[in-house]
Coordinates of C-alpha atoms (C1' of nucleotides) in Angstrom, one line a residue:
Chain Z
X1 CA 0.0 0.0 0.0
X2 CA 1.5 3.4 -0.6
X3 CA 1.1 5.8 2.3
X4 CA 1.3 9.9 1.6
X5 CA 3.0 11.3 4.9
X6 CA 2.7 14.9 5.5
X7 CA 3.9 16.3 8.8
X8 CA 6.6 18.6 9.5
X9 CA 8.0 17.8 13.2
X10 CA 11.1 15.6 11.9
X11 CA 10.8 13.2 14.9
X12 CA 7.0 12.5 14.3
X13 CA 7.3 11.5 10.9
X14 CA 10.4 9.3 11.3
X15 CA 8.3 7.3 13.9
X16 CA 5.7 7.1 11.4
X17 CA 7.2 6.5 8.8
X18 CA 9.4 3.8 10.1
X19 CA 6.4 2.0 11.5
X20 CA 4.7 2.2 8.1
X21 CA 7.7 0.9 6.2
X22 CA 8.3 -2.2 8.8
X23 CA 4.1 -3.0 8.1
X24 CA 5.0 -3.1 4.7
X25 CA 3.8 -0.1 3.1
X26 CA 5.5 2.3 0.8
X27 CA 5.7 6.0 2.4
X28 CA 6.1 8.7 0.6
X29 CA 6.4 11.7 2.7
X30 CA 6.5 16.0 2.5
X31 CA 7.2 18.3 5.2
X32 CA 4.9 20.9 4.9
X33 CA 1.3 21.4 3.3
X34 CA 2.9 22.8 -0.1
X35 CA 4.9 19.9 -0.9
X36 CA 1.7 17.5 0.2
X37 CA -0.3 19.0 -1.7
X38 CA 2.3 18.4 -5.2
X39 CA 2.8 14.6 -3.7
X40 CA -1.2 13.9 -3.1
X41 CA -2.5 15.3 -6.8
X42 CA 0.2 13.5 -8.4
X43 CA -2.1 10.9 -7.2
X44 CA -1.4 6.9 -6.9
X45 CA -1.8 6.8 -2.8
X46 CA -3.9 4.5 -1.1
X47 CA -3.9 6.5 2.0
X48 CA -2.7 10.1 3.3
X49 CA -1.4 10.8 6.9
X50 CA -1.8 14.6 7.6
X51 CA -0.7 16.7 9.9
X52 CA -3.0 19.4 10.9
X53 CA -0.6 22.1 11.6
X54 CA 2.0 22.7 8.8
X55 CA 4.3 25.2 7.7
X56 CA 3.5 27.1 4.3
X57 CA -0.4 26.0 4.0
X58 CA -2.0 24.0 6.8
X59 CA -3.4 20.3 6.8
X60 CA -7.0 21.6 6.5
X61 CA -6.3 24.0 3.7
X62 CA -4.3 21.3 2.1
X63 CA -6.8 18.1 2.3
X64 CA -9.7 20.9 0.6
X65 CA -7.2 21.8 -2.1
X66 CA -6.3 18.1 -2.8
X67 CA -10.3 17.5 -3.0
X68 CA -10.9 20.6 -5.1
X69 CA -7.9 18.8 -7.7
X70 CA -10.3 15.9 -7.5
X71 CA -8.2 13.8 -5.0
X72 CA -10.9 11.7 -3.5
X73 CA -7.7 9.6 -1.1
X74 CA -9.0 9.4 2.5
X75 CA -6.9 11.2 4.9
X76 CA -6.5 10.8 8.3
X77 CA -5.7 13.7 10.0
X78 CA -2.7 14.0 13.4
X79 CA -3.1 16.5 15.5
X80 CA -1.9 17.8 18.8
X81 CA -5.7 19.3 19.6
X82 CA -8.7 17.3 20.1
X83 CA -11.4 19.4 20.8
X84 CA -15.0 18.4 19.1
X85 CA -14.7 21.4 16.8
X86 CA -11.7 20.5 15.9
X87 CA -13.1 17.2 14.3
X88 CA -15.9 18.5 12.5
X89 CA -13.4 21.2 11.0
X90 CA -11.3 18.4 9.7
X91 CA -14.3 16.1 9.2
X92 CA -16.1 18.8 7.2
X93 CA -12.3 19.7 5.1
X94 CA -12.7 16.1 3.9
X95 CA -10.9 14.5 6.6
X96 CA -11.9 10.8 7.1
X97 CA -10.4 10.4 10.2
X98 CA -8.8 11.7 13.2
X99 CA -6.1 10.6 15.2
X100 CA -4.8 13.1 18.6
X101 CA -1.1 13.1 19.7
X102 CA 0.2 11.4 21.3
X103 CA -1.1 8.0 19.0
X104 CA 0.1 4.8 19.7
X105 CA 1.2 3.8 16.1
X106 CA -0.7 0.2 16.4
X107 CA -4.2 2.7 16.3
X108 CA -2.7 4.3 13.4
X109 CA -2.3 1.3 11.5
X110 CA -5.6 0.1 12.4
X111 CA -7.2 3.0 10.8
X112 CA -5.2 2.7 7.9
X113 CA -6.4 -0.3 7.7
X114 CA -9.9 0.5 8.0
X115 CA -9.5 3.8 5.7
X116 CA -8.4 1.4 2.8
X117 CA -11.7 -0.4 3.2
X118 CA -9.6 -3.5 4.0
X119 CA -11.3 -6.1 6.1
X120 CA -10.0 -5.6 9.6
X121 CA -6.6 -7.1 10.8
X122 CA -7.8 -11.1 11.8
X123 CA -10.1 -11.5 8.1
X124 CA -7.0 -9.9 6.2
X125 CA -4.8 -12.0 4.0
X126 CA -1.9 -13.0 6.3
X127 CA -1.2 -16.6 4.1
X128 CA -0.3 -16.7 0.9
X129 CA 0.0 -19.9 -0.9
X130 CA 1.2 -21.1 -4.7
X131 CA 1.5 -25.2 -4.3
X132 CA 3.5 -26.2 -1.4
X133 CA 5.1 -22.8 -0.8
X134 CA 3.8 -20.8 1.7
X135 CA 4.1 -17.5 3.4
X136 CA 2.8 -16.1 6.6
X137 CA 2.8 -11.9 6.3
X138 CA 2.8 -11.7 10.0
X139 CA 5.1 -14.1 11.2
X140 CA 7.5 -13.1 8.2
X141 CA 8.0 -16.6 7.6
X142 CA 8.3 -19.0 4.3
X143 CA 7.6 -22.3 4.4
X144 CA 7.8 -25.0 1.9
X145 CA 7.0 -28.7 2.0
X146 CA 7.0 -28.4 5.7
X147 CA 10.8 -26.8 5.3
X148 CA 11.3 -23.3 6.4
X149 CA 13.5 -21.3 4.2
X150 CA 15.2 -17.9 5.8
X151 CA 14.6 -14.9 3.1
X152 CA 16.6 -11.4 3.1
X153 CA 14.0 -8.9 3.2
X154 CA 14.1 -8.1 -0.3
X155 CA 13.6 -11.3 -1.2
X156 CA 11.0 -12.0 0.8
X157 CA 9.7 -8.1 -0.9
X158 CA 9.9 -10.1 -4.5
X159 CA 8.5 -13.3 -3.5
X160 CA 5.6 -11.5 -2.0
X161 CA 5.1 -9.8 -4.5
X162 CA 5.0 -12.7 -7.1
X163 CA 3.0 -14.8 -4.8
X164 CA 0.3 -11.7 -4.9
X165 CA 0.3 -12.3 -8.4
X166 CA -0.1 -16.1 -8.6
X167 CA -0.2 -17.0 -12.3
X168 CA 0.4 -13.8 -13.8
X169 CA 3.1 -12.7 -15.9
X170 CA 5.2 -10.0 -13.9
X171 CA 7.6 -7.6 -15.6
X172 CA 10.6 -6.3 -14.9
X173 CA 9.3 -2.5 -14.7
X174 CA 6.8 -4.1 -12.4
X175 CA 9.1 -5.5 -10.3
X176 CA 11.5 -2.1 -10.3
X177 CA 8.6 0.1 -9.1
X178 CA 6.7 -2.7 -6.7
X179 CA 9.8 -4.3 -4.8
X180 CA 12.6 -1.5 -5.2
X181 CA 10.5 1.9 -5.4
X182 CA 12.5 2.2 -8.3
X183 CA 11.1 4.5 -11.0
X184 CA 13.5 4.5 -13.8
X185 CA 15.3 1.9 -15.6
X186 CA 19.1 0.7 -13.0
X187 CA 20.3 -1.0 -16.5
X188 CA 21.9 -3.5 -14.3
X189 CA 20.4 -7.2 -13.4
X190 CA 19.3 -6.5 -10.2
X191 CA 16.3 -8.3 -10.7
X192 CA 17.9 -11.0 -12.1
X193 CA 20.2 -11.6 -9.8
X194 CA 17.6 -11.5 -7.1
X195 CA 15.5 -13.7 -8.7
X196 CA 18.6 -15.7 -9.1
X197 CA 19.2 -16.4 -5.4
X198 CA 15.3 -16.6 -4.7
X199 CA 15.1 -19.5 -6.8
X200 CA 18.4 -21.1 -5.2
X201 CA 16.1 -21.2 -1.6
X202 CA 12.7 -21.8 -3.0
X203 CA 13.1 -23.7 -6.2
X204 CA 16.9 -25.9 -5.3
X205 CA 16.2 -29.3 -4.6
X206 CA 11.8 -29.2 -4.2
X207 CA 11.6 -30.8 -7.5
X208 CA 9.2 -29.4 -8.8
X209 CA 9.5 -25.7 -9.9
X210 CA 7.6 -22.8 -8.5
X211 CA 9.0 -19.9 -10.7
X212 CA 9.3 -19.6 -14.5
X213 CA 11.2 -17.3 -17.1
X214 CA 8.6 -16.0 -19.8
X215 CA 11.6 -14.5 -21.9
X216 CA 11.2 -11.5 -23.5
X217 CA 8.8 -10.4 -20.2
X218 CA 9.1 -11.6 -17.1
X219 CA 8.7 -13.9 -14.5
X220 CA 5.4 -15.7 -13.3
X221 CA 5.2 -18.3 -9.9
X222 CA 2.8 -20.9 -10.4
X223 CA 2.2 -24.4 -8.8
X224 CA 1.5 -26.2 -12.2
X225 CA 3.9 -26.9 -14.8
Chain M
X1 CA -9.4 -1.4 23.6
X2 CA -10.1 -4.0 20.9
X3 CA -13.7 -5.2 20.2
X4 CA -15.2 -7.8 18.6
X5 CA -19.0 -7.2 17.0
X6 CA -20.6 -10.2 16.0
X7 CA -23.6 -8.9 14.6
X8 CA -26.0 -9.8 11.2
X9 CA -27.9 -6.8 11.3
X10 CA -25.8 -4.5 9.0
X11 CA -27.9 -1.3 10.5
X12 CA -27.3 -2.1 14.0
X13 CA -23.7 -3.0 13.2
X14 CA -22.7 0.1 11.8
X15 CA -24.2 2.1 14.3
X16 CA -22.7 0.2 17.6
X17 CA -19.2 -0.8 15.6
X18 CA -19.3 3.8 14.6
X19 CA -19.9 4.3 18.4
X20 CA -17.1 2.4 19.8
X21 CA -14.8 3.9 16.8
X22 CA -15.5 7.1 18.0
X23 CA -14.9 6.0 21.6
X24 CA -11.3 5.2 20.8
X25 CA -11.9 1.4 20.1
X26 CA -10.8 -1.0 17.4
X27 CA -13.7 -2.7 16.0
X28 CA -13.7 -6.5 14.4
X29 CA -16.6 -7.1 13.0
X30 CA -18.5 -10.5 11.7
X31 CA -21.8 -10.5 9.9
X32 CA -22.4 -14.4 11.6
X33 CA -21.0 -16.6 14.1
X34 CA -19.0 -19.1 11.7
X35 CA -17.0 -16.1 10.7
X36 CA -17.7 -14.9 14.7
X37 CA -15.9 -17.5 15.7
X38 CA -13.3 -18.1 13.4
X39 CA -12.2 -14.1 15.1
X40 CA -12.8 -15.1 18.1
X41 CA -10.3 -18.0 18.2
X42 CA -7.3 -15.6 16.7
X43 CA -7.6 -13.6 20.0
X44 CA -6.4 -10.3 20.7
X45 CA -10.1 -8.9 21.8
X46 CA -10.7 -7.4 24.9
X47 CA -14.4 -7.7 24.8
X48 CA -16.6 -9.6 21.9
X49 CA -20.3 -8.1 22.0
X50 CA -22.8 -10.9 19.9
X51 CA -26.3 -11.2 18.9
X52 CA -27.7 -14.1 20.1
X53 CA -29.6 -14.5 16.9
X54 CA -27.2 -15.2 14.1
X55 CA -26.7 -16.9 10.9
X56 CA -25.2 -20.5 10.1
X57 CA -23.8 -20.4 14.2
X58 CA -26.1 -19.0 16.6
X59 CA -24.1 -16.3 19.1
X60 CA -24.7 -19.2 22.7
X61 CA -23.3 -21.8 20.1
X62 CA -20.6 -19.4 18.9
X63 CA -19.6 -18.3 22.4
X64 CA -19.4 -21.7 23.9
X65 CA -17.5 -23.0 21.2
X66 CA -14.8 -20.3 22.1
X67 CA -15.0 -21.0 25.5
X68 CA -14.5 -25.2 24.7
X69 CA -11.3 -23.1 22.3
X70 CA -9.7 -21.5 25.7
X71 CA -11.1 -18.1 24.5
X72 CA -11.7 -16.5 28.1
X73 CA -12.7 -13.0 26.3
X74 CA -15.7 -11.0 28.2
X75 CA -18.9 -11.1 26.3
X76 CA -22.0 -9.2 26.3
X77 CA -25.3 -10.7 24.2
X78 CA -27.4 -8.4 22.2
X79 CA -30.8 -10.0 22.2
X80 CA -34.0 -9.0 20.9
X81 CA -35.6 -11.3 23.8
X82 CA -35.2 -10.4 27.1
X83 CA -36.6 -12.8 29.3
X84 CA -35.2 -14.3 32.2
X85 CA -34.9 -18.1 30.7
X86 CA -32.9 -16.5 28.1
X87 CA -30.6 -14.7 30.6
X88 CA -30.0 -17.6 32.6
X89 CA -29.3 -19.5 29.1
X90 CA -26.9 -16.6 28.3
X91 CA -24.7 -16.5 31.3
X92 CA -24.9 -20.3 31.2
X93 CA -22.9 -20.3 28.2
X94 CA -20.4 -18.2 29.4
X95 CA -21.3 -14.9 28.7
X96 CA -20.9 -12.1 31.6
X97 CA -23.2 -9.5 30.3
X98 CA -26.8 -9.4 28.9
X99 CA -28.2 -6.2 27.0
X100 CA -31.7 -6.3 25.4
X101 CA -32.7 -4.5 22.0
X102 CA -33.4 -1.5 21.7
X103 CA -30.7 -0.4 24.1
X104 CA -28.6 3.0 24.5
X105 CA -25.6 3.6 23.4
X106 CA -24.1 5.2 26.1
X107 CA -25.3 2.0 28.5
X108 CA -23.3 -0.5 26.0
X109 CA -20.4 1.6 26.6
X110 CA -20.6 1.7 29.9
X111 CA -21.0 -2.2 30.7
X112 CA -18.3 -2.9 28.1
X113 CA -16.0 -0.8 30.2
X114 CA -17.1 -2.2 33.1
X115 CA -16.7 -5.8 31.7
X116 CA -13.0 -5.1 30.6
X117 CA -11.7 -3.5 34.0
X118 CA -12.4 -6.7 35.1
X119 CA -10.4 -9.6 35.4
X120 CA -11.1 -12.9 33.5
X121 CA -12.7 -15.5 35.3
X122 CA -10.9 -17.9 33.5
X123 CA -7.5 -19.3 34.2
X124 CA -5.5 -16.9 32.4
X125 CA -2.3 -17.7 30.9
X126 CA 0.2 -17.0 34.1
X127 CA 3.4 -19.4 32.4
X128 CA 4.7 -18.9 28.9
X129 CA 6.8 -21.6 27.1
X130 CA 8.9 -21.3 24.6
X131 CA 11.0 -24.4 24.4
X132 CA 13.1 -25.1 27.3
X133 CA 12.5 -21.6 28.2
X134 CA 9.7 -20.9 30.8
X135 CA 8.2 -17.6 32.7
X136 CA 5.8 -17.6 35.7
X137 CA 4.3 -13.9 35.1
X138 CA 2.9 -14.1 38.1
X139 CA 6.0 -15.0 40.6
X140 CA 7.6 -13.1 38.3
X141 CA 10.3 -15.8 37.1
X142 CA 12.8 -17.1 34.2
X143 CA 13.7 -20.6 34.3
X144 CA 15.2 -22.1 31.3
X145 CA 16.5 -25.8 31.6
X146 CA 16.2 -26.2 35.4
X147 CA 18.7 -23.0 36.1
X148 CA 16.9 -19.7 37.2
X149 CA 17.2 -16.1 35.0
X150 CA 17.0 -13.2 36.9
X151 CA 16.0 -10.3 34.4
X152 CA 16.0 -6.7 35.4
X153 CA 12.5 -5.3 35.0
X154 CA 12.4 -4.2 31.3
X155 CA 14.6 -7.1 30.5
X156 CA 11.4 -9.1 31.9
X157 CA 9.0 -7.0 29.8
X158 CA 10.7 -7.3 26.6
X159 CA 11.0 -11.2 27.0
X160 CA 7.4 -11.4 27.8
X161 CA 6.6 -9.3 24.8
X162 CA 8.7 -11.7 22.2
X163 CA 7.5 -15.1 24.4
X164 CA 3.4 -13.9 24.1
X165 CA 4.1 -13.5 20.3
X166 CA 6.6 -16.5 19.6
X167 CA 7.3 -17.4 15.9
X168 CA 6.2 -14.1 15.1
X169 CA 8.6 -11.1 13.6
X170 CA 8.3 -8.1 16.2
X171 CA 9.4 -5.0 14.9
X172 CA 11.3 -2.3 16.8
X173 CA 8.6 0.0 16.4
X174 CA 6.3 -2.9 18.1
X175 CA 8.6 -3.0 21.0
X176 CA 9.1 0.7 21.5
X177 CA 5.2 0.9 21.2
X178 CA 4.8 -2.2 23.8
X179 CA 7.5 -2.1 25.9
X180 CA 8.8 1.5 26.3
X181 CA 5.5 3.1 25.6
X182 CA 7.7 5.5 23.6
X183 CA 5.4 6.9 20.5
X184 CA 8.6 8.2 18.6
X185 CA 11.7 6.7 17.4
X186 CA 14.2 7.3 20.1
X187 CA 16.9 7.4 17.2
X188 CA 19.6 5.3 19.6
X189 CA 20.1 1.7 20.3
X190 CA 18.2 1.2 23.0
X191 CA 16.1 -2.1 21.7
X192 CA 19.5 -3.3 20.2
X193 CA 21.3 -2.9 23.7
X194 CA 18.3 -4.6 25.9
X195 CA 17.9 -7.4 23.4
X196 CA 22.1 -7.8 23.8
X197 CA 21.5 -7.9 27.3
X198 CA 18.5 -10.3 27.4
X199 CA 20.5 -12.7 24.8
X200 CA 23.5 -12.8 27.6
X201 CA 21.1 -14.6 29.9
X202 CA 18.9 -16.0 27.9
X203 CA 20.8 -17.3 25.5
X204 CA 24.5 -17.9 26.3
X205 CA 25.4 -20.5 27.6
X206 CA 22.4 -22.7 26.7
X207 CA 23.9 -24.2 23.4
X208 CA 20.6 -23.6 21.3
X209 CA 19.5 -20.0 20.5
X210 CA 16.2 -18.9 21.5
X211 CA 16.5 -15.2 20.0
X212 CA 16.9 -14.4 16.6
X213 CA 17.2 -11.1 14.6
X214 CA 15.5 -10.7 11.7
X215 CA 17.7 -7.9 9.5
X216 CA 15.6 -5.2 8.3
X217 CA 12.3 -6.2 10.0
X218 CA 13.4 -6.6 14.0
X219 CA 13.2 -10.0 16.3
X220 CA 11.7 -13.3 16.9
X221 CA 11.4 -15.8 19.4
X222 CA 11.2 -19.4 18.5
X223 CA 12.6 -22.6 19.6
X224 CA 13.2 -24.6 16.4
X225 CA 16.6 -23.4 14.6
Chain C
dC1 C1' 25.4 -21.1 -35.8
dC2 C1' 24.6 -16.5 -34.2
dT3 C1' 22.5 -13.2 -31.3
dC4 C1' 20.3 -11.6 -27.4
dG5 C1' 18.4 -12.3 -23.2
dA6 C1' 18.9 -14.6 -18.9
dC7 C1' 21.7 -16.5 -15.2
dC8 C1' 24.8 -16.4 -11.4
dA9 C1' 29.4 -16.3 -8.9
dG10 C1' 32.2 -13.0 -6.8
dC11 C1' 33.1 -8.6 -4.8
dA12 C1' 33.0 -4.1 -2.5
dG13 C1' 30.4 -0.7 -0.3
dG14 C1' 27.3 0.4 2.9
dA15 C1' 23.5 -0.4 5.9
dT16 C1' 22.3 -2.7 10.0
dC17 C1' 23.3 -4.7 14.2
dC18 C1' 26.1 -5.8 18.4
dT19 C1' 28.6 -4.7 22.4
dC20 C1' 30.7 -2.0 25.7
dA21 C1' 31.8 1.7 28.8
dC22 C1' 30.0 5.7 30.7
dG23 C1' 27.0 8.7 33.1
dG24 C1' 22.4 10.0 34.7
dT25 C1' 18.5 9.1 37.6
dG26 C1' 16.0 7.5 41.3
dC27 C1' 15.8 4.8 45.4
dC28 C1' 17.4 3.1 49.7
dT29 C1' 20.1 3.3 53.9
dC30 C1' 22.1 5.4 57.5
Chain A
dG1 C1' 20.8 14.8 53.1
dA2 C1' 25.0 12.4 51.8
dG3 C1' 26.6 8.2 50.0
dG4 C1' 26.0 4.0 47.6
dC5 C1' 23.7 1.0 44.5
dA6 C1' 20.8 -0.8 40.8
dC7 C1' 19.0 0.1 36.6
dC8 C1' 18.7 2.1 32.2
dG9 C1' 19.5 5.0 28.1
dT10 C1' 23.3 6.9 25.2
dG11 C1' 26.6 6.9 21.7
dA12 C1' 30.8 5.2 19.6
dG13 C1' 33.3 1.7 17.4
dG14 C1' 33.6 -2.4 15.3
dA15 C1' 31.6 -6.8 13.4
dT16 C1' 28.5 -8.7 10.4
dC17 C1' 25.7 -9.3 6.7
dC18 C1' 22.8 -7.7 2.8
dT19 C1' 22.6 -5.9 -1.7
dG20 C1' 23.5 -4.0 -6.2
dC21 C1' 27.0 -4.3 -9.8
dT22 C1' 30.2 -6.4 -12.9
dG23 C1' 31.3 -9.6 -16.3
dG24 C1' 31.7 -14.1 -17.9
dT25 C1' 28.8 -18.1 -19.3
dC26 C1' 24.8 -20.4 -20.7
dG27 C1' 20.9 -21.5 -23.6
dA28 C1' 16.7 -20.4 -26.2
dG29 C1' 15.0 -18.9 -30.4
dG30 C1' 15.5 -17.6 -35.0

DNA sequence: CCTCGACCAGCAGGATCCTCACGGTGCCTC
DNA sequence: GAGGCACCGTGAGGATCCTGCTGGTCGAGG
């Protein structure tokens, strides 16, 4: 999921940011309401975590402007003040939500969650399974054939991703923008080489092969054939 | 607080599963009591409020099945029938709290609170085990293979943390959140150095390593290799 | 048989993690 | 209230390990 992050106090947005990016999620973030505002009508965000007080043009100000662009993302709105009014102000700016600091991040990500219209945390998808291969998204663990195999975070990134995609055909640019946050073509064989040494721990001595070369596009993990 | 709603009335869902949202609460809902259940047994709730009349698994049926699971989670029925038989019935099957239809918000509220102040009847879990590696939270010991671990207070708390979610990745952000109660990223090494010290009498010594570090993603507990 | 894409071993740089010594803080004792 | 002690957070330095790149090799497809 990608996550817009706009908030100016340096500390703050670390936290958050940090947290977001060990749940998974790809952050984006701006430090005040000018630079949000740029980020959030390039559009492409699942969510947007706003501060409400910003430098340059405030969260409020910024969240009507994005919805005036036609940015319909839900935001959830951080601030220091949590006075009734205060809601309805940010409610009424097109605010979804409403968080008060001090958060504990765990609430955060529970109405990120909820924002996405995802089902909540137990109905989610935590297992993902292609054949005998298997991966648990909370546990961070892969298991195949009752063997667990250790993965490198990126790896475990790209076989996430593929196993997401059971079946289909994933390219290269695909792979670039959804596992590296790259956005421009390395010219190297990074994704090679990664798929290289995936296939060494899930592929090497199960038989059977889980993930396939489709030359000229991409890869594709499947259970059959 | 995290709730559990099993309810099949969408109308009565949204409003109760809005009202404790707005109360600060983090709402799991079910639409029947197969799924109900299924929710239940993952854990994590504080309080589960259930209809008692509910598709494919009535809410009694759903709640005693939990019970039979080791689920000791408060309950409050919803019931359109208020009778006494049907209180007795309720309670019976190991619910502690009875509210009947059409009922005010605020009163919901209030017994939920009441129910989760207080502490389970049930035998909660007072020993965690994680191979040879035992803690009595409630004499407040480490034993592991017969020799006794003293652990300094937030030594103790961090290895209770990693033991109630063994197998499981816990990230640094997890641990700051549920350890420290810090709700920012202290930018030093403090996790780092209390894990180092934790793994000095936890681990040394004992030949099999109970902690491992997951690079890029934080910690795990877990007996097997 | 030639060409181009794919594969992968090896390597260096850098990010992440571990450990240790130090000092601050709060509590207890006298 | 001074002194001592236990506990904990800080930050530096070093160890470890991941990762992207290079370049040689392989093999499919034409």
């Amino acid at each position: 999921m990608r996550i817009l992050l706009v908030e100016d106090d340096a500390e703050t947005a670390d936290y958050v940011a940090r947290g977001l990016e060990e749940a998974g999620h790809v952050v984006d973030r701006a430090a005040d309401g000018q630079d949000g505002l740029f980020l959030a009508t390039g559009g492409g965000h699942d969510v947007m975590v706003v501060d409400r007080m910003l430098p340059k043009l405030d969260g409020l100000s910024m969240v009507r402007a994005a919805r005036a662009a036609g940015i319909a993302t839900p935001v959830i709105f951080l601030t220091a003040r949590a006075g009734v009014g205060d809601r309805v102000e940010g409610l009424d700016a097109g605010g979804d939500d409403y968080l008060a600091k001090p958060f504990a991040f765990a609430e955060l990500l529970a109405r990120i969650n909820a924002l996405a219209r995802r089902p909540p945390l137990q109905q989610q998808v935590t297992v993902l399974r292609v054949g005998d291969l298997e991966m648990d998204l909370i546990r961070r663990t892969v298991i195949r054939a009752g063997r667990r195999i250790d993965l490198q975070p990126r790896e475990f990134r790209l076989l996430e991703y593929l196993m997401r995609r059971e079946g289909q055909v994933v390219t290269r640019t695909m792979l670039l923008e959804g596992v590296w946050d790259f956005h421009f073509d390395p010219k190297t064989s990074v994704v090679e080489t990664h798929v290289s040494r995936l296939r060494v721990k899930v592929d090497k001595g199960f038989g059977r092969e889980l993930i396939h070369t489709v030359r000229g596009a991409g890869y594709v993990i499947r259970a059959d054939g």
